[in-house]
Amino acid sequence: MSTESSVEKPAQRVAIKGASLRLGEGEEALEGCRCPDCGDTFYPPRTVCLSCYHEGLDRVALSRCGALHTFTIARMALPGAFVKAPYVIAQVQLPEGVIIPTVLDDVDPESVQIGMELEIVIEKAMSDAEGNDVMAFKFRPLKGGAA
Amino acid sequence: MSSRVVVLGVGLHPFGRHPDKSIGEMARVAGLAALKDAGVEYKDVQAGFCAHVNQGVGAGLRTFGQLGMTGIPVTNIELACASSSRAAMLSADAIANGLYDVVMVIGVEKMERGLLSGVGGKEFGYNDAMGINLMPAIYAMWAQRHMHLHGTKHEHFAKVSEKAHRNGALNPNAQYQKAISLEDVLTSRMIADPITLYECSPTTDGASAVILASEAVARKHTNAPVFLDTWVGGTPEYHRGEAEQAEGPNAVLAQKAYEAGGLGPEDVDVCQIHDAFSPGEVFLAEELGFCPEGEGGPFIWEGNTEIGGRIPINTDGGLLSRGHPIGATGGAMITELALQLRGDAGQRQVPDAKTALLHNAGIGGVNVMVLKR
Ligand SMILES: [Zn+2]
C-alpha cells in the first residue's frame, strides 16, 4: 500500500484504443498527422508519409467539421458495441481530404443524406480499470448547416 | 524457358454447413476429387499450398496429411477471402519458372456463424465500441455512394442475388440450391441499407482443391488443357486526394491482366467475381470493363450477367449462393471456370466458352486471373 494511492487523483481523460484524439487544453479534436515535406495529411496518424515517404510526421488537430461522404443504417448491433440498432455508420470527409470512419449521433437515420455537414462530438464512452475517462467520438449534423 | 501453366484437376467438398466434419475430412474429399480429375497420384505432387484464414497452426499438415506423407513442402497461405486464388498464383509462379511440374492447392474453411466482422485485432477498441466493424456495412457504404453518384437502385443490387441463387440451384456443390425471387431478396431482413440478409454471402464450411501443372506434364494427361494464362495480384494503392479505401485496385489489375493475356473485356466468355455482398457484382461489372462506369446497375438489371447473357458471371451461384468458406473460395472459382472451359458445367454451361476471367478479393489484396482453352 503506497500512501500515494490514498490521494484523490482527478480522472484522466484518455482516448479509446483505435481513436486518435487531442484532449485537454483548448478545443478537442481528432488528431492526425501532417507531412512537413509535402503537406499531405493522414488519419489515423502514421509515421511514414504515403505521398513522399518522409519519415516523422507532425501531429496536428484536424478540422472539427466535415461532410458526409457515405453511410449506411446498421439494423443490428454487433456484440459488445455501445451503439443500439438502428444506427448510422458513416464516413466523414474532412477539409484536409481524409475520410474518418465513425457513427452519427443525434440524427434520424432515415433523414441522413450524403453531403450533409457534420461536426464532431467527443464524449466519455466508459471508465477504464484505473478510473480514467475513456473518450470516444461521433459526428452529428452541424447546427444550422445545410442538409 | 518458362512453361505455360495448366489447371489439370479441380475438386470440391460440397459447400454448406458441416459442423461435424474436420478440415482434414473436407480437404481429403476435395483433394481426392482433384487428383482423380487430373489423372495424377498424390506422389506426383511436388509442392502444396494450404489456403485458409482461421484454421490454426498446422492446417497444411492436417489437410495434405490426409492425402499422403511424401515429404513435399506444404505452405500455409492467408489472404482473407482471396487466400486460395493467391495460393494458386504462387503455384503458377513456381511452375512457370520451372521450379515444379505439379503443385496442389487446397483451400479450406470452417466458419463461425454470424456476420463476418472486418479487420481488427483482439483488443476492444473504437471500431468495436461503435459497431463499425460490420463487413456488410463496408459494401453498403460503397453501394450508397454508387446510388448517390449514379442513381443505382436497390433493385439493381438485389437482382445480383436473385440471379446468383438461380445459378446456385443448378450446382450440386452449392450451399443454397434453391431459386429465390427478387421480392424474396428485397423483403428479407435489412442488415445495412441497402443490403438485406439475402444480399450477404452466408457462413459456409467447405474445401476446394486445384492441381496445377506444367504444360509438358499436363499434355501427358489431357488433350484439351485449360490454361491458367495470366495472373496478377495487388494491394490498395494510395493516391493523394483520393481518400476512399477499396479492397484493391480492381480496374488496374483487370487492365494488367487484359494486357498480359492479350485480350479485352469483350473477349471474356464467362467470369467469376467476388460477390461477398450483392453490390460487388455491380461495381465489378464496371471495374472489369464489361460496362461503362456508373452503368453496372442497369447492366445487371437487363440480364447481361445471366447464363445466356452477354457475359455470364458467377454461373455456379457465386459467393452468395454457392457459399463462401473464405479460404476455399478462390479454388471454387477456378473450379467453376475450369469446368466451363472444358464444357463440363452441365446445366450451367455457357456454350463454347473459351476465355474466362476470375476476380477474387480479400481484405489485404485482390487477384485477377485469365483462363483459356
Ligand atoms: Zn510527404
Coordinates of C-alpha atoms and ligand atoms in Angstrom, one line a residue:
Chain A
M1 CA 0.0 0.0 0.0
S2 CA 1.6 3.2 -1.1
T3 CA 0.4 6.4 0.5
E4 CA 0.0 7.8 -2.9
S5 CA -3.0 5.6 -3.7
S6 CA -5.0 7.3 -1.0
V7 CA -4.5 10.6 -2.6
E8 CA -7.6 11.6 -4.6
K9 CA -6.5 11.9 -8.2
P10 CA -8.6 13.6 -10.8
A11 CA -9.8 11.3 -13.5
Q12 CA -7.5 11.5 -16.5
R13 CA -9.1 11.6 -19.9
V14 CA -7.7 9.1 -22.4
A15 CA -8.7 8.3 -26.0
I16 CA -10.3 4.9 -26.6
K17 CA -8.0 2.4 -28.3
G18 CA -8.2 2.8 -32.1
A19 CA -9.1 6.5 -32.0
S20 CA -6.6 9.4 -32.1
L21 CA -7.9 12.4 -30.1
R22 CA -6.4 15.6 -29.0
L23 CA -7.8 16.0 -25.4
G24 CA -7.2 18.5 -22.6
E25 CA -6.3 22.2 -23.1
G26 CA -8.1 24.0 -25.8
E27 CA -10.6 22.8 -28.3
E28 CA -10.8 19.0 -28.5
A29 CA -10.5 17.4 -31.9
L30 CA -9.3 14.4 -33.9
E31 CA -5.5 14.2 -34.0
G32 CA -4.0 13.3 -37.4
C33 CA -0.6 13.7 -39.0
R34 CA 0.7 16.2 -41.5
C35 CA 3.8 15.7 -43.6
P36 CA 6.3 18.5 -43.1
D37 CA 7.8 17.9 -46.5
C38 CA 4.7 17.6 -48.8
G39 CA 1.8 18.7 -46.6
D40 CA -0.3 15.6 -47.1
T41 CA -2.5 14.8 -44.1
F42 CA -3.4 11.4 -42.6
Y43 CA -5.9 9.9 -40.2
P44 CA -5.2 7.7 -38.3
P45 CA -1.7 9.0 -37.5
R46 CA 1.2 7.3 -39.2
T47 CA 5.0 7.6 -39.2
V48 CA 5.8 7.4 -42.9
C49 CA 4.2 9.7 -45.5
L50 CA 2.3 7.8 -48.1
S51 CA 2.9 10.5 -50.7
C52 CA 6.6 11.3 -50.3
Y53 CA 7.9 8.7 -47.8
H54 CA 9.1 11.3 -45.4
E55 CA 9.7 9.7 -42.0
G56 CA 8.4 11.5 -38.9
L57 CA 5.2 13.4 -39.4
D58 CA 3.8 16.3 -37.4
R59 CA 0.8 15.7 -35.1
V60 CA -2.0 18.1 -36.0
A61 CA -5.5 18.8 -34.8
L62 CA -7.9 18.0 -37.6
S63 CA -11.0 20.1 -38.6
R64 CA -14.0 19.6 -36.3
C65 CA -16.4 19.8 -39.2
G66 CA -16.8 17.8 -42.4
A67 CA -19.2 16.5 -45.0
L68 CA -20.8 13.0 -45.1
H69 CA -19.0 11.0 -47.8
T70 CA -21.2 7.9 -47.4
F71 CA -23.2 6.0 -44.8
T72 CA -25.3 3.0 -44.0
I73 CA -28.0 2.3 -41.5
A74 CA -27.0 -0.7 -39.5
R75 CA -30.1 -2.6 -38.4
M76 CA -28.3 -4.9 -36.0
A77 CA -25.7 -4.1 -33.4
L78 CA -22.5 -6.2 -33.1
P79 CA -21.9 -8.0 -29.8
G80 CA -20.2 -5.7 -27.3
A81 CA -20.9 -2.5 -29.2
F82 CA -22.1 0.5 -27.3
V83 CA -24.5 1.6 -30.0
K84 CA -28.1 0.4 -30.3
A85 CA -29.6 -0.5 -33.6
P86 CA -30.6 1.1 -35.8
Y87 CA -27.5 3.4 -36.0
V88 CA -25.7 5.2 -38.8
I89 CA -22.2 4.0 -39.7
A90 CA -20.6 6.9 -41.7
Q91 CA -17.5 8.1 -43.5
V92 CA -16.9 11.8 -42.9
Q93 CA -14.6 13.7 -45.3
L94 CA -12.7 16.5 -43.6
P95 CA -11.5 19.6 -45.5
E96 CA -7.9 18.1 -45.1
G97 CA -9.0 15.4 -47.5
V98 CA -9.0 12.5 -45.0
I99 CA -12.0 10.2 -44.5
I100 CA -13.0 9.3 -41.0
P101 CA -14.9 6.1 -40.3
T102 CA -17.4 6.9 -37.5
V103 CA -21.0 6.8 -36.4
L104 CA -23.6 9.6 -36.4
D105 CA -25.2 10.9 -33.3
D106 CA -28.3 13.0 -32.7
V107 CA -29.8 12.2 -36.1
D108 CA -32.9 10.5 -37.5
P109 CA -31.3 7.6 -39.6
E110 CA -33.9 8.0 -42.3
S111 CA -33.1 11.7 -42.9
V112 CA -29.3 11.2 -43.4
Q113 CA -28.1 12.4 -46.8
I114 CA -24.6 12.2 -48.5
G115 CA -23.1 15.6 -48.4
M116 CA -24.7 16.8 -45.2
E117 CA -22.5 19.0 -43.0
L118 CA -21.4 17.4 -39.7
E119 CA -19.4 18.3 -36.6
I120 CA -17.5 16.1 -34.2
V121 CA -18.8 15.2 -30.7
I122 CA -16.2 13.9 -28.2
E123 CA -17.6 12.3 -25.1
K124 CA -16.9 9.7 -22.5
A125 CA -17.5 6.1 -23.6
M126 CA -16.6 4.3 -20.4
S127 CA -14.1 4.2 -17.5
D128 CA -11.0 2.0 -17.5
A129 CA -9.6 -0.1 -14.7
E130 CA -7.5 2.9 -13.5
G131 CA -10.6 5.1 -13.2
N132 CA -9.7 7.2 -16.3
D133 CA -12.4 8.5 -18.5
V134 CA -12.1 6.7 -21.8
M135 CA -13.1 9.2 -24.6
A136 CA -14.6 8.4 -27.9
F137 CA -16.1 10.4 -30.8
K138 CA -19.1 10.6 -33.1
F139 CA -20.3 13.1 -35.6
R140 CA -23.6 14.9 -35.6
P141 CA -25.4 17.3 -38.0
L142 CA -23.9 20.7 -37.9
K143 CA -26.4 23.1 -36.2
G144 CA -27.6 25.5 -38.8
G145 CA -25.6 23.6 -41.5
A146 CA -27.0 22.9 -44.9
A147 CA -28.7 19.5 -45.1
Chain B
M1 CA 12.4 -21.0 -70.6
S2 CA 9.1 -20.6 -68.9
S3 CA 6.3 -23.0 -69.1
R4 CA 2.6 -22.4 -69.6
V5 CA 0.5 -23.4 -66.6
V6 CA -2.4 -25.8 -66.9
V7 CA -5.3 -26.3 -64.5
L8 CA -5.1 -30.0 -64.6
G9 CA -7.5 -31.1 -61.9
V10 CA -10.2 -29.5 -59.7
G11 CA -12.4 -30.8 -56.9
L12 CA -14.7 -29.6 -54.2
H13 CA -16.1 -30.8 -50.9
P14 CA -19.8 -29.6 -51.2
F15 CA -20.2 -26.2 -49.6
G16 CA -22.6 -25.8 -46.7
R17 CA -22.9 -26.3 -43.0
H18 CA -20.7 -29.2 -41.9
P19 CA -20.2 -28.7 -38.2
D20 CA -19.3 -32.4 -37.6
K21 CA -16.5 -32.6 -40.2
S22 CA -12.9 -31.7 -39.7
I23 CA -11.0 -29.6 -42.2
G24 CA -8.9 -32.7 -42.9
E25 CA -12.0 -34.6 -43.9
M26 CA -13.3 -31.9 -46.2
A27 CA -9.8 -31.4 -47.7
R28 CA -9.5 -35.1 -48.3
V29 CA -12.8 -35.2 -50.3
A30 CA -11.8 -32.2 -52.4
G31 CA -8.2 -33.3 -52.8
L32 CA -9.0 -36.9 -53.9
A33 CA -11.6 -35.5 -56.4
A34 CA -8.9 -33.1 -57.8
L35 CA -6.3 -35.9 -58.1
K36 CA -8.9 -38.2 -59.9
D37 CA -9.9 -35.3 -62.1
A38 CA -6.3 -34.6 -63.0
G39 CA -5.4 -38.2 -63.5
V40 CA -2.3 -38.0 -61.3
E41 CA -1.4 -39.6 -58.0
Y42 CA -0.6 -37.8 -54.8
K43 CA 3.0 -38.9 -55.1
D44 CA 3.2 -36.9 -58.3
V45 CA 2.5 -33.7 -56.4
Q46 CA 5.8 -31.8 -55.8
A47 CA 4.6 -29.0 -53.6
G48 CA 1.4 -27.9 -51.7
F49 CA -0.2 -24.8 -50.6
C50 CA -2.9 -24.8 -47.9
A51 CA -5.1 -21.7 -48.1
H52 CA -7.1 -20.9 -45.0
V53 CA -7.8 -18.0 -42.7
N54 CA -8.8 -19.2 -39.3
Q55 CA -7.9 -22.9 -39.1
G56 CA -5.0 -22.5 -36.8
V57 CA -1.4 -23.7 -36.7
G58 CA -0.5 -26.7 -38.8
A59 CA -3.6 -26.7 -41.1
G60 CA -1.4 -27.6 -44.0
L61 CA -0.3 -30.9 -42.3
R62 CA -3.9 -31.6 -41.2
T63 CA -5.2 -31.3 -44.8
F64 CA -2.4 -32.6 -47.0
G65 CA -1.6 -35.2 -44.5
Q66 CA -5.0 -36.8 -45.3
L67 CA -3.8 -37.5 -48.8
G68 CA -0.3 -38.8 -48.1
M69 CA 3.0 -38.1 -46.4
T70 CA 5.5 -37.8 -49.2
G71 CA 7.8 -35.2 -47.6
I72 CA 6.9 -32.4 -50.0
P73 CA 7.0 -28.7 -48.9
V74 CA 3.5 -27.6 -47.8
T75 CA 3.0 -23.9 -47.0
N76 CA 0.0 -22.2 -45.5
I77 CA -1.3 -19.1 -47.2
E78 CA -3.6 -16.4 -45.8
L79 CA -5.1 -13.6 -47.8
A80 CA -8.5 -13.4 -46.2
C81 CA -11.2 -14.2 -48.8
A82 CA -8.7 -14.3 -51.6
S83 CA -6.4 -16.9 -50.0
S84 CA -6.7 -19.8 -52.4
S85 CA -6.5 -17.8 -55.6
R86 CA -3.3 -16.3 -54.2
A87 CA -2.1 -19.8 -53.4
A88 CA -2.8 -20.8 -57.0
M89 CA -0.9 -17.7 -58.2
L90 CA 2.2 -18.7 -56.2
S91 CA 1.9 -22.2 -57.5
A92 CA 1.7 -20.9 -61.0
D93 CA 4.7 -18.6 -60.5
A94 CA 6.7 -21.7 -59.4
I95 CA 5.6 -23.8 -62.3
A96 CA 6.0 -21.1 -64.9
N97 CA 9.6 -20.6 -63.7
G98 CA 10.4 -24.3 -63.9
L99 CA 10.6 -25.0 -60.1
Y100 CA 7.9 -27.7 -60.1
D101 CA 5.7 -29.5 -62.6
V102 CA 2.8 -30.4 -60.4
V103 CA 1.5 -28.3 -57.5
M104 CA -1.6 -28.7 -55.4
V105 CA -3.7 -26.0 -53.7
I106 CA -6.1 -26.9 -51.0
G107 CA -8.4 -24.2 -49.8
V108 CA -10.4 -24.9 -46.7
E109 CA -12.5 -23.1 -44.1
K110 CA -14.9 -23.9 -41.3
M111 CA -16.6 -20.6 -40.4
E112 CA -18.2 -19.3 -37.3
R113 CA -21.9 -18.4 -37.5
G114 CA -22.8 -14.8 -37.8
L115 CA -21.8 -11.8 -39.9
L116 CA -18.1 -11.6 -40.6
S117 CA -16.5 -8.7 -38.9
G118 CA -13.7 -6.9 -40.6
V119 CA -10.1 -6.1 -39.8
G120 CA -9.3 -5.7 -36.2
G121 CA -7.1 -7.0 -33.5
K122 CA -8.2 -8.8 -30.4
E123 CA -8.2 -5.6 -28.3
F124 CA -11.6 -3.9 -27.9
G125 CA -11.3 -0.5 -29.5
Y126 CA -13.1 2.3 -31.2
N127 CA -14.4 0.3 -34.1
D128 CA -15.8 -2.4 -31.8
A129 CA -17.3 0.1 -29.4
M130 CA -19.1 1.9 -32.2
G131 CA -20.1 -1.1 -34.2
I132 CA -18.2 -0.1 -37.2
N133 CA -16.5 -3.5 -37.9
L134 CA -19.6 -4.8 -39.7
M135 CA -18.5 -6.3 -43.1
P136 CA -21.8 -5.7 -44.9
A137 CA -21.6 -2.0 -43.8
I138 CA -18.4 -1.6 -45.9
Y139 CA -20.2 -2.8 -49.1
A140 CA -23.3 -0.9 -48.0
M141 CA -21.4 2.4 -47.9
W142 CA -19.9 1.8 -51.3
A143 CA -23.4 1.0 -52.5
Q144 CA -24.8 4.2 -51.0
R145 CA -22.1 6.2 -52.7
H146 CA -22.8 4.4 -56.0
M147 CA -26.6 5.1 -55.7
H148 CA -25.8 8.8 -54.9
L149 CA -23.4 9.3 -57.8
H150 CA -25.0 7.1 -60.5
G151 CA -28.7 6.7 -59.5
T152 CA -28.3 2.9 -58.9
K153 CA -31.3 1.3 -57.3
H154 CA -31.6 -1.3 -54.6
E155 CA -33.4 -3.5 -57.1
H156 CA -30.2 -3.5 -59.2
F157 CA -28.2 -4.9 -56.4
A158 CA -31.0 -7.4 -55.4
K159 CA -31.0 -8.7 -59.0
V160 CA -27.5 -10.0 -58.5
S161 CA -28.6 -12.2 -55.6
E162 CA -31.7 -13.4 -57.4
K163 CA -29.5 -14.4 -60.4
A164 CA -26.9 -16.0 -58.1
H165 CA -29.5 -18.2 -56.4
R166 CA -31.0 -19.2 -59.8
N167 CA -27.5 -20.4 -60.8
G168 CA -26.8 -22.0 -57.5
A169 CA -29.9 -24.1 -57.9
L170 CA -28.1 -25.8 -60.8
N171 CA -25.0 -26.5 -58.8
P172 CA -24.9 -29.7 -56.7
N173 CA -22.0 -28.3 -54.7
A174 CA -23.7 -25.1 -53.8
Q175 CA -24.7 -24.2 -50.2
Y176 CA -28.1 -23.0 -51.4
Q177 CA -29.7 -24.9 -54.3
K178 CA -33.0 -23.1 -54.4
A179 CA -34.0 -20.2 -56.6
I180 CA -35.5 -17.2 -54.8
S181 CA -37.5 -14.3 -56.2
L182 CA -36.4 -10.6 -56.4
E183 CA -39.2 -10.0 -54.0
D184 CA -37.7 -12.5 -51.5
V185 CA -34.4 -10.7 -51.7
L186 CA -35.8 -7.2 -51.3
T187 CA -38.1 -8.2 -48.4
S188 CA -35.6 -10.3 -46.4
R189 CA -34.3 -8.7 -43.2
M190 CA -32.5 -5.4 -43.8
I191 CA -28.9 -5.7 -42.5
A192 CA -27.2 -2.4 -43.5
D193 CA -29.1 -0.3 -46.0
P194 CA -29.4 -1.2 -48.8
I195 CA -28.1 -4.7 -48.1
T196 CA -30.6 -7.3 -47.0
L197 CA -29.8 -10.7 -45.5
Y198 CA -30.2 -12.4 -48.9
E199 CA -27.6 -10.0 -50.3
C200 CA -25.0 -11.2 -47.9
S201 CA -22.9 -14.3 -48.6
P202 CA -23.6 -17.0 -46.0
T203 CA -21.2 -18.5 -43.5
T204 CA -20.0 -21.7 -45.1
D205 CA -17.9 -24.7 -44.5
G206 CA -16.1 -26.4 -47.4
A207 CA -13.0 -27.2 -49.3
S208 CA -11.6 -26.7 -52.8
A209 CA -8.6 -28.4 -54.4
V210 CA -6.8 -27.3 -57.6
I211 CA -3.9 -29.2 -59.2
L212 CA -1.8 -27.0 -61.5
A213 CA 0.8 -28.5 -63.8
S214 CA 3.4 -27.5 -66.4
E215 CA 2.2 -27.8 -70.0
A216 CA 4.6 -30.6 -70.7
V217 CA 3.4 -32.8 -67.8
A218 CA -0.3 -31.8 -68.4
R219 CA -0.1 -32.9 -72.0
K220 CA 0.5 -36.5 -70.8
H221 CA -2.9 -36.4 -69.1
T222 CA -5.1 -34.4 -71.3
N223 CA -5.5 -33.4 -74.9
A224 CA -7.6 -30.4 -74.1
P225 CA -5.8 -28.4 -71.4
V226 CA -7.3 -25.4 -69.7
F227 CA -4.6 -22.9 -69.2
L228 CA -4.1 -20.5 -66.3
D229 CA -2.9 -18.0 -68.8
T230 CA -2.4 -14.8 -66.8
W231 CA -2.4 -13.9 -63.1
V232 CA -1.9 -10.6 -61.3
G233 CA -2.3 -9.7 -57.7
G234 CA -2.3 -6.4 -55.9
T235 CA -3.0 -4.3 -52.8
P236 CA -4.8 -1.0 -52.4
E237 CA -2.9 2.0 -53.8
Y238 CA -2.6 5.3 -52.1
H239 CA -3.3 8.3 -54.3
R240 CA -3.2 11.7 -52.6
G241 CA -6.6 13.4 -52.6
E242 CA -8.4 10.1 -53.1
A243 CA -9.2 9.2 -49.6
E244 CA -11.7 6.4 -50.4
Q245 CA -10.4 3.0 -49.5
A246 CA -11.0 -0.1 -51.6
E247 CA -10.1 -3.7 -51.2
G248 CA -7.7 -3.3 -54.0
P249 CA -7.2 -1.7 -57.4
N250 CA -9.7 -3.9 -59.3
A251 CA -9.7 -1.9 -62.5
V252 CA -5.9 -1.5 -62.6
L253 CA -5.4 -5.3 -62.1
A254 CA -8.0 -6.2 -64.7
Q255 CA -6.3 -3.9 -67.2
K256 CA -2.9 -5.5 -66.4
A257 CA -4.5 -9.0 -66.9
Y258 CA -6.1 -8.0 -70.2
E259 CA -2.8 -6.6 -71.5
A260 CA -0.7 -9.6 -70.3
G261 CA -3.3 -12.0 -71.7
G262 CA -3.7 -10.2 -75.0
L263 CA -7.4 -9.7 -74.7
G264 CA -10.1 -7.3 -73.7
P265 CA -13.3 -7.5 -71.7
E266 CA -15.2 -8.1 -74.9
D267 CA -13.3 -11.4 -75.3
V268 CA -14.4 -12.8 -71.9
D269 CA -17.0 -15.6 -72.3
V270 CA -17.6 -16.4 -68.6
C271 CA -16.5 -14.8 -65.4
Q272 CA -16.2 -15.3 -61.7
I273 CA -16.2 -12.3 -59.4
H274 CA -16.2 -11.6 -55.7
D275 CA -19.9 -11.1 -54.7
A276 CA -19.4 -11.3 -51.0
F277 CA -22.4 -8.8 -50.9
S278 CA -24.7 -8.2 -53.9
P279 CA -23.3 -4.7 -54.8
G280 CA -20.0 -6.3 -55.5
E281 CA -21.1 -7.6 -58.9
V282 CA -22.4 -4.1 -59.9
F283 CA -19.1 -2.5 -59.0
L284 CA -17.0 -5.2 -60.7
A285 CA -19.1 -5.2 -64.0
E286 CA -17.7 -1.7 -64.3
E287 CA -14.2 -2.2 -62.9
L288 CA -13.6 -5.3 -65.1
G289 CA -14.6 -3.3 -68.1
F290 CA -17.9 -5.1 -69.1
C291 CA -19.9 -1.8 -69.0
P292 CA -19.1 1.9 -68.5
E293 CA -18.5 3.3 -65.1
G294 CA -21.8 4.0 -63.3
E295 CA -23.9 1.7 -65.5
G296 CA -23.4 -1.5 -63.6
G297 CA -26.9 -1.4 -62.1
P298 CA -28.9 -1.3 -65.3
F299 CA -26.3 -3.6 -67.0
I300 CA -27.1 -6.3 -64.5
W301 CA -30.8 -5.5 -64.3
E302 CA -31.0 -6.1 -68.1
G303 CA -29.7 -9.6 -67.7
N304 CA -26.3 -9.2 -69.2
T305 CA -24.6 -11.3 -66.5
E306 CA -27.0 -14.2 -66.6
I307 CA -26.2 -17.6 -68.2
G308 CA -27.2 -16.8 -71.8
G309 CA -26.4 -13.1 -71.3
R310 CA -23.6 -11.1 -72.8
I311 CA -21.1 -12.0 -70.0
P312 CA -22.3 -14.7 -67.6
I313 CA -21.0 -14.0 -64.1
N314 CA -20.9 -16.5 -61.2
T315 CA -22.5 -19.3 -63.1
D316 CA -22.1 -21.6 -60.0
G317 CA -24.1 -19.3 -57.8
G318 CA -21.2 -17.2 -56.6
L319 CA -20.3 -16.4 -53.0
L320 CA -24.0 -15.5 -52.4
S321 CA -25.4 -18.9 -53.3
R322 CA -22.6 -21.4 -53.8
G323 CA -21.3 -20.2 -50.4
H324 CA -18.1 -18.5 -49.2
P325 CA -15.9 -20.6 -47.0
I326 CA -13.3 -17.9 -47.2
G327 CA -10.1 -19.9 -47.6
A328 CA -11.7 -22.2 -50.2
T329 CA -13.5 -19.6 -52.3
G330 CA -10.7 -18.8 -54.8
G331 CA -10.3 -22.5 -55.6
A332 CA -14.0 -22.9 -56.1
M333 CA -13.9 -20.0 -58.6
I334 CA -11.1 -21.7 -60.5
T335 CA -13.0 -25.0 -60.3
E336 CA -16.1 -23.5 -62.0
L337 CA -14.2 -21.8 -64.7
A338 CA -12.2 -24.9 -65.5
L339 CA -15.5 -26.9 -65.8
Q340 CA -16.9 -24.1 -68.0
L341 CA -13.9 -24.1 -70.3
R342 CA -13.9 -27.9 -70.6
G343 CA -17.6 -27.9 -71.4
D344 CA -18.3 -29.9 -68.3
A345 CA -20.6 -27.4 -66.4
G346 CA -23.8 -29.3 -67.2
Q347 CA -27.0 -27.2 -66.9
R348 CA -24.8 -24.2 -66.1
Q349 CA -22.8 -24.5 -69.2
V350 CA -22.0 -21.3 -71.2
P351 CA -22.0 -22.5 -74.8
D352 CA -18.5 -22.7 -76.3
A353 CA -16.8 -20.8 -73.5
K354 CA -13.1 -20.3 -74.5
T355 CA -11.9 -17.4 -72.3
A356 CA -12.6 -16.8 -68.6
L357 CA -11.8 -14.1 -66.1
L358 CA -11.6 -14.5 -62.4
H359 CA -11.6 -11.8 -59.7
N360 CA -11.2 -12.7 -56.0
A361 CA -10.9 -10.0 -53.4
G362 CA -9.9 -10.2 -49.7
I363 CA -9.0 -7.8 -47.0
G364 CA -5.4 -7.2 -47.9
G365 CA -5.4 -7.9 -51.6
V366 CA -7.1 -8.7 -54.9
N367 CA -6.3 -11.4 -57.5
V368 CA -7.3 -11.3 -61.2
M369 CA -6.7 -14.3 -63.5
V370 CA -7.4 -15.2 -67.1
L371 CA -8.1 -18.8 -68.0
K372 CA -8.1 -20.0 -71.6
R373 CA -8.6 -23.3 -73.5
Ligands
ZN1 ZN 5.0 13.8 -47.6

